[in-house]
Coordinates of C-alpha atoms in Angstrom, one line a residue:
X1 CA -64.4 -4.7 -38.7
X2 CA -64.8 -3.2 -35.3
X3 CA -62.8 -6.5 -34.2
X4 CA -59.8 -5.5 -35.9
X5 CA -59.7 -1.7 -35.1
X6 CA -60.1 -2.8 -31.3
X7 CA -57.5 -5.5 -32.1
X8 CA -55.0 -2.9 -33.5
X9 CA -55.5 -0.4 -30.7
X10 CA -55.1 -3.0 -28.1
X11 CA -51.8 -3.8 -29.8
X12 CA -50.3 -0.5 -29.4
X13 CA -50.6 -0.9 -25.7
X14 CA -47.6 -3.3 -26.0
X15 CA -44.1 -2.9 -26.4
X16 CA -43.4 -2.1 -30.1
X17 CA -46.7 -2.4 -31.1
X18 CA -47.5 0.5 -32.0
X19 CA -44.7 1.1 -34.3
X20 CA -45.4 -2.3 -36.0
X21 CA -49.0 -1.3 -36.9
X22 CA -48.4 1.6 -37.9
X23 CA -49.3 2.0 -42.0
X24 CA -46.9 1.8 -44.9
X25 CA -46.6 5.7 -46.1
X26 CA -44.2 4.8 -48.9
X27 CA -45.2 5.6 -52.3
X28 CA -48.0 4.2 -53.8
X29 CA -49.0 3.3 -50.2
X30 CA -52.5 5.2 -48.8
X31 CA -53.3 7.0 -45.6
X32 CA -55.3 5.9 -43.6
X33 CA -57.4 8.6 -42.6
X34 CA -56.9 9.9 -38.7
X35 CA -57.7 7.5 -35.7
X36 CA -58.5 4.4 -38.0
X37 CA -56.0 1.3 -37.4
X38 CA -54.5 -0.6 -40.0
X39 CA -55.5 -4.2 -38.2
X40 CA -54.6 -6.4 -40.8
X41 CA -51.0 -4.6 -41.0
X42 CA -50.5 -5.3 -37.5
X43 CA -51.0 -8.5 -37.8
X44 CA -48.8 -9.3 -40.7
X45 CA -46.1 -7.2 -39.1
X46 CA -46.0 -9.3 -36.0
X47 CA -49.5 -9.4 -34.2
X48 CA -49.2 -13.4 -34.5
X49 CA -45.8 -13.3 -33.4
X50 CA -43.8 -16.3 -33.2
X51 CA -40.5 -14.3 -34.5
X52 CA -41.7 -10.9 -32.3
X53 CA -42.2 -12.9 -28.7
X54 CA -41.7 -10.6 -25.6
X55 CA -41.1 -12.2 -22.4
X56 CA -39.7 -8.6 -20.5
X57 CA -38.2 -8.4 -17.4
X58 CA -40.1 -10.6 -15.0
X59 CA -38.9 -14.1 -15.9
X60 CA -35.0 -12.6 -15.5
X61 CA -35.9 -11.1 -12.7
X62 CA -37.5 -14.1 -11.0
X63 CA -34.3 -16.1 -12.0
X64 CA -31.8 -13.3 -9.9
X65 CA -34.3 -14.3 -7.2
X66 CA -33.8 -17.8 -7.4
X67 CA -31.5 -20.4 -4.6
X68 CA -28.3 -21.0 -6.3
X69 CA -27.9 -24.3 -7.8
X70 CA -28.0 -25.8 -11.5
X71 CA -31.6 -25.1 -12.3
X72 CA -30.5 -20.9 -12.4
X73 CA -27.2 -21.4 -13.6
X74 CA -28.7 -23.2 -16.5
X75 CA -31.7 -20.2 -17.2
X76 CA -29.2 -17.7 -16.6
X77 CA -27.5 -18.7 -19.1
X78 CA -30.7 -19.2 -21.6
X79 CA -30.5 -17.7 -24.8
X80 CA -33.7 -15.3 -25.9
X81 CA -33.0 -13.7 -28.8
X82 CA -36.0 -16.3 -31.2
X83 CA -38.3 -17.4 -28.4
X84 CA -40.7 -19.8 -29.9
X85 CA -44.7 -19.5 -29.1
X86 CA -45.3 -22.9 -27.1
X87 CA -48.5 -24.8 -25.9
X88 CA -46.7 -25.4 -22.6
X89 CA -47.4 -21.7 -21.7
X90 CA -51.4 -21.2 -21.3
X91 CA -52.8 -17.8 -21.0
X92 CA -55.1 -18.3 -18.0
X93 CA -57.9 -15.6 -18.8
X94 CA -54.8 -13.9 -21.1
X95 CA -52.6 -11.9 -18.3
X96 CA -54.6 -11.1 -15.8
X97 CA -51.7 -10.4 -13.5
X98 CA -51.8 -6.5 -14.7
X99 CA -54.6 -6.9 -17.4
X100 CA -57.8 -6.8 -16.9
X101 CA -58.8 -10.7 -17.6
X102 CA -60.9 -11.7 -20.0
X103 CA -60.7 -8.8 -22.6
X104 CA -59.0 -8.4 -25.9
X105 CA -56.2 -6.0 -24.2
X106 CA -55.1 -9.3 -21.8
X107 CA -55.8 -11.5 -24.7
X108 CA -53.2 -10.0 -27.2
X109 CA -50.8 -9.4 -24.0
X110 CA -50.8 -13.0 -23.7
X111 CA -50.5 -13.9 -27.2
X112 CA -47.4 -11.4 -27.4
X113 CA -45.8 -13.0 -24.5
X114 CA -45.8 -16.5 -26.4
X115 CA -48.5 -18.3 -25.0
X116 CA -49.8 -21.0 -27.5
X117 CA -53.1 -21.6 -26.1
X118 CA -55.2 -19.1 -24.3
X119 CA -58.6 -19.6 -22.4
X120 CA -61.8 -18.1 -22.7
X121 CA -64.0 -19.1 -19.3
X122 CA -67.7 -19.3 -21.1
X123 CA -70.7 -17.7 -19.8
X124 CA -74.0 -16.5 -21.2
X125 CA -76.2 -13.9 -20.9
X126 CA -80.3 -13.4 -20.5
X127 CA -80.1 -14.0 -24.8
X128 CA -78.1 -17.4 -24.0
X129 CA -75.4 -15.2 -26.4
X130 CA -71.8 -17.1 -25.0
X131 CA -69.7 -14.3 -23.9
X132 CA -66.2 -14.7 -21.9
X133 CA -66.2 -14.3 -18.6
X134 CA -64.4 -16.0 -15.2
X135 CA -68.2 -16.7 -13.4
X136 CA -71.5 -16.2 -14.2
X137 CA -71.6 -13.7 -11.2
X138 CA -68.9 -11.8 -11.3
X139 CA -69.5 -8.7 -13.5
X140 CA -69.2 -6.7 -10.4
X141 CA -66.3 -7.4 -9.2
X142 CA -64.4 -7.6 -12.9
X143 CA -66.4 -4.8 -14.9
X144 CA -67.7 -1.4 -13.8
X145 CA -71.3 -2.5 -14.3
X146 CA -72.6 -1.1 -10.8
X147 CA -71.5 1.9 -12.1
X148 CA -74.1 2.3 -14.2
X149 CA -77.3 3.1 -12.5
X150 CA -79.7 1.1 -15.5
X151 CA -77.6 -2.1 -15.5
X152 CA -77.1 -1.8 -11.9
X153 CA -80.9 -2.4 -11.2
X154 CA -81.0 -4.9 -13.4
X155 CA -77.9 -7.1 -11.3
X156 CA -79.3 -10.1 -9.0
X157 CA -78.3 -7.6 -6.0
X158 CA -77.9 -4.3 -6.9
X159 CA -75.2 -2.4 -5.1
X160 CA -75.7 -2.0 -1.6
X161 CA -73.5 0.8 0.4
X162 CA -71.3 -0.2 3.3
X163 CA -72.7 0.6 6.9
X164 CA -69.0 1.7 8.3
X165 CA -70.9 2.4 11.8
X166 CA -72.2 -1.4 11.9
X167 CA -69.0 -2.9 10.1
X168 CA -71.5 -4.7 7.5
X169 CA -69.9 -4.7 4.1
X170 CA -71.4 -3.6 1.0
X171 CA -73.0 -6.1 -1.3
X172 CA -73.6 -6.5 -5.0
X173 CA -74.2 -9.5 -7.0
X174 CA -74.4 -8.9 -10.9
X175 CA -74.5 -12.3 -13.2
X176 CA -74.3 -12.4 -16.9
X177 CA -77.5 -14.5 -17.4
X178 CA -78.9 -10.4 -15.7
X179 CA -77.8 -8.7 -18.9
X180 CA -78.6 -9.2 -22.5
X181 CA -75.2 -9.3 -25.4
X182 CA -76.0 -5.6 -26.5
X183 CA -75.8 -4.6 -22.7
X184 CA -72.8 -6.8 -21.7
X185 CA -71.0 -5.0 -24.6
X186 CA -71.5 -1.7 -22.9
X187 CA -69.5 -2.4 -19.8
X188 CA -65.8 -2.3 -19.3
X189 CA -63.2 -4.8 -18.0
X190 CA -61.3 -4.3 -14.8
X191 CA -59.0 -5.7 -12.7
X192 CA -61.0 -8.4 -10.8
X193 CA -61.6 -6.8 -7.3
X194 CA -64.2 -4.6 -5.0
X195 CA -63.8 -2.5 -1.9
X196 CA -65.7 -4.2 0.6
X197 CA -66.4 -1.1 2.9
X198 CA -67.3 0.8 -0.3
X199 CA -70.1 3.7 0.4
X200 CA -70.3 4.2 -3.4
X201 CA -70.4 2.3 -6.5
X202 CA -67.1 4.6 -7.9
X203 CA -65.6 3.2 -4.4
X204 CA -66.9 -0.5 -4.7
X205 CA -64.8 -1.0 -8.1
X206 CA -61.8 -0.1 -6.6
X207 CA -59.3 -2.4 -4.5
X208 CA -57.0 -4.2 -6.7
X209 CA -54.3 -6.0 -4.8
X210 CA -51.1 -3.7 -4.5
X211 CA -48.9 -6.5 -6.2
X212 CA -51.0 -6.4 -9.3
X213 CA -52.1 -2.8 -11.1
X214 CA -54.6 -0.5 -12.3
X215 CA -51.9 0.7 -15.0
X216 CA -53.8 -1.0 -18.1
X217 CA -57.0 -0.7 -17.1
X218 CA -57.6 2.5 -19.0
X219 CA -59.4 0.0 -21.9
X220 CA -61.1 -3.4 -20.9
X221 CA -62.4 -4.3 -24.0
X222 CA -65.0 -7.2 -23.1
X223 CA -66.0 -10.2 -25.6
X224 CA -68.1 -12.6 -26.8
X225 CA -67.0 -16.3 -27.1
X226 CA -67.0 -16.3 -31.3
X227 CA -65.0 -12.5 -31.4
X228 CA -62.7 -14.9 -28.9
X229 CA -62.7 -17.5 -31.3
X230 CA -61.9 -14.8 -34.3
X231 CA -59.2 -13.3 -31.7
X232 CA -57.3 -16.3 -31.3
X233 CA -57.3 -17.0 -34.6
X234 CA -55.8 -13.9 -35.8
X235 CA -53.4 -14.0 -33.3
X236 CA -52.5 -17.7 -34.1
X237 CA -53.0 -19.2 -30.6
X238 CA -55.1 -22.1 -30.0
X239 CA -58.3 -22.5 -27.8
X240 CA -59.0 -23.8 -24.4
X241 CA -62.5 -22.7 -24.0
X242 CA -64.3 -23.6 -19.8
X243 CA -67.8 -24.4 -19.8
X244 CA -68.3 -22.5 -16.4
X245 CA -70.9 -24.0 -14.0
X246 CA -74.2 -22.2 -13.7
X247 CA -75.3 -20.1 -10.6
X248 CA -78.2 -20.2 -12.3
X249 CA -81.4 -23.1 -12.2
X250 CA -80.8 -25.3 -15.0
X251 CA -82.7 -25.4 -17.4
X252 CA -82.3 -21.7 -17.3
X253 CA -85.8 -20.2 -17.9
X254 CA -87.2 -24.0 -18.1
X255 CA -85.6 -25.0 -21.7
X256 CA -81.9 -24.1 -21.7
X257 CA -80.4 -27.0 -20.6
X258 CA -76.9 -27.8 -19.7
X259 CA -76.4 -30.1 -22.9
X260 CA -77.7 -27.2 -24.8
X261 CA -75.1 -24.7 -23.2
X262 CA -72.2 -27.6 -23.9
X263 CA -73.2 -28.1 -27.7
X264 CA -73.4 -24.4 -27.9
X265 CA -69.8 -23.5 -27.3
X266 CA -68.9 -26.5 -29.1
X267 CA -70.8 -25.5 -32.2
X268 CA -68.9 -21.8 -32.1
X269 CA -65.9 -23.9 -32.9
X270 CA -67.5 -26.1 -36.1
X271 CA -69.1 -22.5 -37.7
X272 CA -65.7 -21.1 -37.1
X273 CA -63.7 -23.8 -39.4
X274 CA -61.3 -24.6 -36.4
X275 CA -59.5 -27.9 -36.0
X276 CA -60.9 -29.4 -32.8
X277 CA -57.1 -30.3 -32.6
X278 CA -57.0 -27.0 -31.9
X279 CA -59.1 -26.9 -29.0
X280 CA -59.0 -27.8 -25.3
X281 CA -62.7 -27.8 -23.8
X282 CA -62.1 -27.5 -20.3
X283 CA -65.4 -28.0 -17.4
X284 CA -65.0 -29.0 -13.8
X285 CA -68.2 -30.6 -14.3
X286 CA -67.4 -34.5 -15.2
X287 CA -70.7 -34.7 -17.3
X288 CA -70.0 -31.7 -19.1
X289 CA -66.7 -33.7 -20.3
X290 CA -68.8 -36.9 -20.5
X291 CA -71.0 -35.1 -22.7
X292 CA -68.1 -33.9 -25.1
X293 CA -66.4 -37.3 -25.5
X294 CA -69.8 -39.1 -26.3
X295 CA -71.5 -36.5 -28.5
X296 CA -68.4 -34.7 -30.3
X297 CA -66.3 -37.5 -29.9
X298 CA -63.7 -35.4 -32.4
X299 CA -63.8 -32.7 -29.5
X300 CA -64.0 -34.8 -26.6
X301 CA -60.5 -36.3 -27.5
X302 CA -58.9 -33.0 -26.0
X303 CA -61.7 -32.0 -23.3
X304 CA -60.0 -31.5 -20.1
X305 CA -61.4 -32.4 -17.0
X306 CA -60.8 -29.6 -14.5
X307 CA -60.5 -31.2 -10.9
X308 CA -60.7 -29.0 -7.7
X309 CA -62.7 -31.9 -5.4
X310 CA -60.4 -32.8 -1.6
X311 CA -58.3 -35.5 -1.7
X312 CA -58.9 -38.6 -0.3
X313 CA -58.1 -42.2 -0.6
X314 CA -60.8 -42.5 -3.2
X315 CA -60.5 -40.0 -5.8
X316 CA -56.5 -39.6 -5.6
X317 CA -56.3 -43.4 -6.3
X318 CA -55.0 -45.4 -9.5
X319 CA -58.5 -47.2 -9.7
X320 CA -60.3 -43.7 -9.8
X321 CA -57.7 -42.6 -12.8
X322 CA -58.2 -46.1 -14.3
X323 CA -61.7 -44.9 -14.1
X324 CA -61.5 -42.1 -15.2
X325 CA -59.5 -43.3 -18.4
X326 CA -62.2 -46.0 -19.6
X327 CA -64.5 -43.2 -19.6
X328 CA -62.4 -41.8 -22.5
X329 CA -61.3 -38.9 -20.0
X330 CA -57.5 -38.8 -21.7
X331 CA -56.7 -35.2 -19.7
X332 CA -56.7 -34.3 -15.9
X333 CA -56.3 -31.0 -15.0
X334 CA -56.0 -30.2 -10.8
X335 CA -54.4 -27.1 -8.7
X336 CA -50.6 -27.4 -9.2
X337 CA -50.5 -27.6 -5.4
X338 CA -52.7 -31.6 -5.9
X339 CA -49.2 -32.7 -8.2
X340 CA -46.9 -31.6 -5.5
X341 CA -45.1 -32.6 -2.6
X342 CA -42.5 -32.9 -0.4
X343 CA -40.3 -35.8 0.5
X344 CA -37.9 -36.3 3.7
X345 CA -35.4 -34.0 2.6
X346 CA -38.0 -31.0 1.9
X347 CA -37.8 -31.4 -1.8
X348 CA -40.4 -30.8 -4.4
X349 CA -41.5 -34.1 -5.8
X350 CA -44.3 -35.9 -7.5
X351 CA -48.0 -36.5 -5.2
X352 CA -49.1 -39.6 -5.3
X353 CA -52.5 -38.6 -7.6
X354 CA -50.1 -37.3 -9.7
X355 CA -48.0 -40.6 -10.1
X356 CA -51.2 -42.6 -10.7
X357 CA -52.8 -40.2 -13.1
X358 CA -49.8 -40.8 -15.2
X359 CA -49.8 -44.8 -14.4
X360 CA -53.3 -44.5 -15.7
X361 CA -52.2 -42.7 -19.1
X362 CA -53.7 -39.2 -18.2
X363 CA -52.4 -36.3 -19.3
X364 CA -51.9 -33.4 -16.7
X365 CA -52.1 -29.7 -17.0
X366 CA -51.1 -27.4 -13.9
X367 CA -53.2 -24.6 -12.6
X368 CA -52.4 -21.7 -12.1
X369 CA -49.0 -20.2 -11.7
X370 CA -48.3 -16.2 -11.0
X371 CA -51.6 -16.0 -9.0
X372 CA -50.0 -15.8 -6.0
X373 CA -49.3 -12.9 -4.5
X374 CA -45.0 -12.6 -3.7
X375 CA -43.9 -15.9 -2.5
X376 CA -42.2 -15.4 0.6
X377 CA -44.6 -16.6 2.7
X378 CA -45.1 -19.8 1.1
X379 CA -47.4 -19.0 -1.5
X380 CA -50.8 -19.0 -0.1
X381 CA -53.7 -21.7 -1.7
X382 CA -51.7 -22.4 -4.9
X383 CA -48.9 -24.3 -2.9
X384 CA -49.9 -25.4 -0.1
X385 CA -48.6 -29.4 -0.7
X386 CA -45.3 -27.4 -0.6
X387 CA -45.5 -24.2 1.2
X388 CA -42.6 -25.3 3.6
X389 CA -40.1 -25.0 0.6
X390 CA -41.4 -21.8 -0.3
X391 CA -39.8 -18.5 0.9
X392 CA -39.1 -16.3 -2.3
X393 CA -40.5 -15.1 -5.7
X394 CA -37.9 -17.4 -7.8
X395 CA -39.6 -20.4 -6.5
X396 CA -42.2 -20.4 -8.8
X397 CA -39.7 -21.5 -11.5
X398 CA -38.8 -24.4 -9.2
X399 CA -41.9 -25.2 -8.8
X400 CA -42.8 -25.0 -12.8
X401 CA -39.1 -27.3 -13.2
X402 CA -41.0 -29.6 -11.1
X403 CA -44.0 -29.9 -12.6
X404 CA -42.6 -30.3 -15.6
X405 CA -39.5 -32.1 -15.1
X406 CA -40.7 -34.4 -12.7
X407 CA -44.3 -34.9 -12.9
X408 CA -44.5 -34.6 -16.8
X409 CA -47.4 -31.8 -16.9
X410 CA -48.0 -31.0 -20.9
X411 CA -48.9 -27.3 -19.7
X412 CA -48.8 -24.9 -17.0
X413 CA -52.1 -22.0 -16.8
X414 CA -50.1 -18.8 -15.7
X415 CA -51.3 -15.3 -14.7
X416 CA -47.8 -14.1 -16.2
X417 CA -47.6 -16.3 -19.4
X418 CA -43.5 -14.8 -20.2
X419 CA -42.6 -17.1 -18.0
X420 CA -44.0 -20.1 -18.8
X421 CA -42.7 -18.8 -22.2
X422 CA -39.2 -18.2 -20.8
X423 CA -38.9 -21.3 -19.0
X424 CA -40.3 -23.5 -22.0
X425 CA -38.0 -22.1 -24.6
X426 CA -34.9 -22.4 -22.0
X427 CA -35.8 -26.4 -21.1
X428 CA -36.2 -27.6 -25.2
X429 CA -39.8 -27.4 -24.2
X430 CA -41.0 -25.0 -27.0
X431 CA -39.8 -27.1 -30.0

């Protein structure tokens, strides 16, 4: 029950969301009494969305920004009146470009901009409870909890002030595994980002990046992997759930072992009746993957093995795909910029790991567009195989054309999931 008030009130932060929850007052219809939310009634009147997507303005605007040629002339001329929700468009932490990620406000923004899957990064806490989270350690940098003198103490390294006369920054490190659930339920989401010269906690929580926003972080409703789970759900999104790697000793506290932690998310999904077609289990731990194919083979099928690791000879090659493969690894899932690159003429074209991943019969999935700050100066991490063709905001759609277009990704993790949406529904993408 508190699940669907908080759903229905994070609903009304979006465009027409409020007036589609509100209750039916016709006759014969109750009340509801003041400041209750008639959850289920949102849902039914759009909440899951497929006929009520909104994109707004960015993707357009991103497409005004674009080089002239036939990839813009053919969006421009996109039709968006019954966008489709599509699987190509993954909500990476929900959209965390102006949400705070990670939190039932960013999930439902996601969901409402047509996303088809959308991730919760799992973490636990000091009562091995799975809650969603980016890191293990990063609750003080994406949640107010140095804020809060109690929990504060109880962080790894409680918050220590800035010494502006010495130039040494402040420091804080605040894990999950610090916390129990009940306590991790008292904090509130933010956007992910700290002041380093901060002489206060109230000043260390600040410093969001000036081409994101603090506009929505008014509510940062956190949760637990299974109220993701019932979330999702709800919304009628699928899962891609991420095993996140331990900054902790394994087996935390001498018997929680890794395995234990894998079967444990996996086993959120079996209570909860969902098909594990539904579900992407995602870990840039190769074991962890390993683990899924061999013990929930019906799981494993659709585990995604994230892949950050330098390239080199070895590990871009078609034998280590091949290898990969026989494991019963069927999805690869690297930086967008690892897909990418440039040939003579300065075009955006296929890597060579991505060529053998697909001669190896891998599916691919892209992370993570609309991370980036504004393109102009090539784009930073994300794009570095291709900053030289990089100069302006609108060549982030080139870049998703490309990836999937010409390296044949099956999805794309965006910050900004309307666009994703947008382009997906303009290509044929979303049928």
């Amino acid at each position: 029950m508190i699940l669907r008030t908080l759903l229905g009130i994070a609903l009304c932060s979006l465009p027409l969301a409020c007036t589609q929850a509100a209750p039916n007052t016709q006759a014969g219809q109750n009340r509801l009494p003041p400041g209750q939310v008639d959850w289920q009634g949102a849902l039914e009147h759009g909440a899951k969305g497929h006929d009520t997507i909104e994109i707004g303005p960015r993707p357009f605007w991103l497409v005004d920004d674009m080089d002239e040629g036939p990839l813009k002339e053919r969006l421009q001329a996109c039709q968006t009146k019954h966008l489709k929700r599509t699987d190509f468009s993954i909500g990476h932490r929900g959209a965390p470009l102006q949400f705070p990620e990670h939190t039932l406000e960013s999930y439902v923004a996601a969901a409402k901009m047509g996303a088809g899957i959308v991730e919760c990064d799992v973490a636990f806490t000091k009562d091995r409870e799975l809650v969603c989270r980016h890191a293990q350690n990063d609750l003080h940098t994406t949640t107010d909890i140095v804020t809060i003198p109690e929990l504060n103490a109880r962080c790894t390294q409680p918050f220590v002030p800035a010494d502006p006369a010495t130039g040494i920054p402040a420091r804080a490190e605040c894990r999950t595994s610090d916390i129990t659930l009940a306590e991790f339920k008292t904090l509130k989401g933010k956007m992910d980002a700290f002041n380093p010269m901060a002489t206060t906690p109230e000043e260390y929580v600040r410093g969001t990046a000036d081409w994101r926003t603090d506009l929505y972080t008014a509510r940062g409703t956190l949760m637990t992997h299974r109220e993701s789970i019932d979330l999702f759900q709800a919304l009628g999104v699928k899962f891609t759930p991420e095993l996140k790697s331990p900054v902790v000793e394994m087996p935390f506290e001498g018997d929680y072992s890794q395995q234990d932690y894998a079967r444990q998310m996996i086993e959120d999904y079996r209570k909860a009746g969902v098909s594990p077609g539904d579900v992407w289990p995602q870990s840039f731990n190769l074991d962890d993957v390993l683990f899924w194919i061999n013990e929930t083979p019906r799981f494993g099928e659709q585990a995604v093995f994230l892949d950050q690791a330098k390239p080199t000879d070895g590990n871009t090659s078609l034998a280590y795909m091949e290898s990969l493969k026989a494991q019963g690894v069927n999805i690869l899932a690297p930086a967008l910029w690892k897909l990418l690159a440039l040939n003579g003429h300065q075009e955006i074209v296929p890597s060579g790991y991505a060529e053998n991943a697909r001669l190896a019969g891998l599916d691919l999935i892209a992370w993570t567009v609309e991370r980036s700050g504004p393109l102009a100066s090539g784009g930073g991490w994300y794009y570095q195989s291709v900053t030289d063709a990089i100069n302006n905001d609108g060549d982030v759609l080139t870049v998703i054309d490309a990836l999937a277009r010409d390296v044949g990704v099956i999805g794309i993790f965006s910050d900004w999931p309307a666009t994703t949406t947008f382009y997906a529904n303009c290509m044929g993408l979303a049928e």
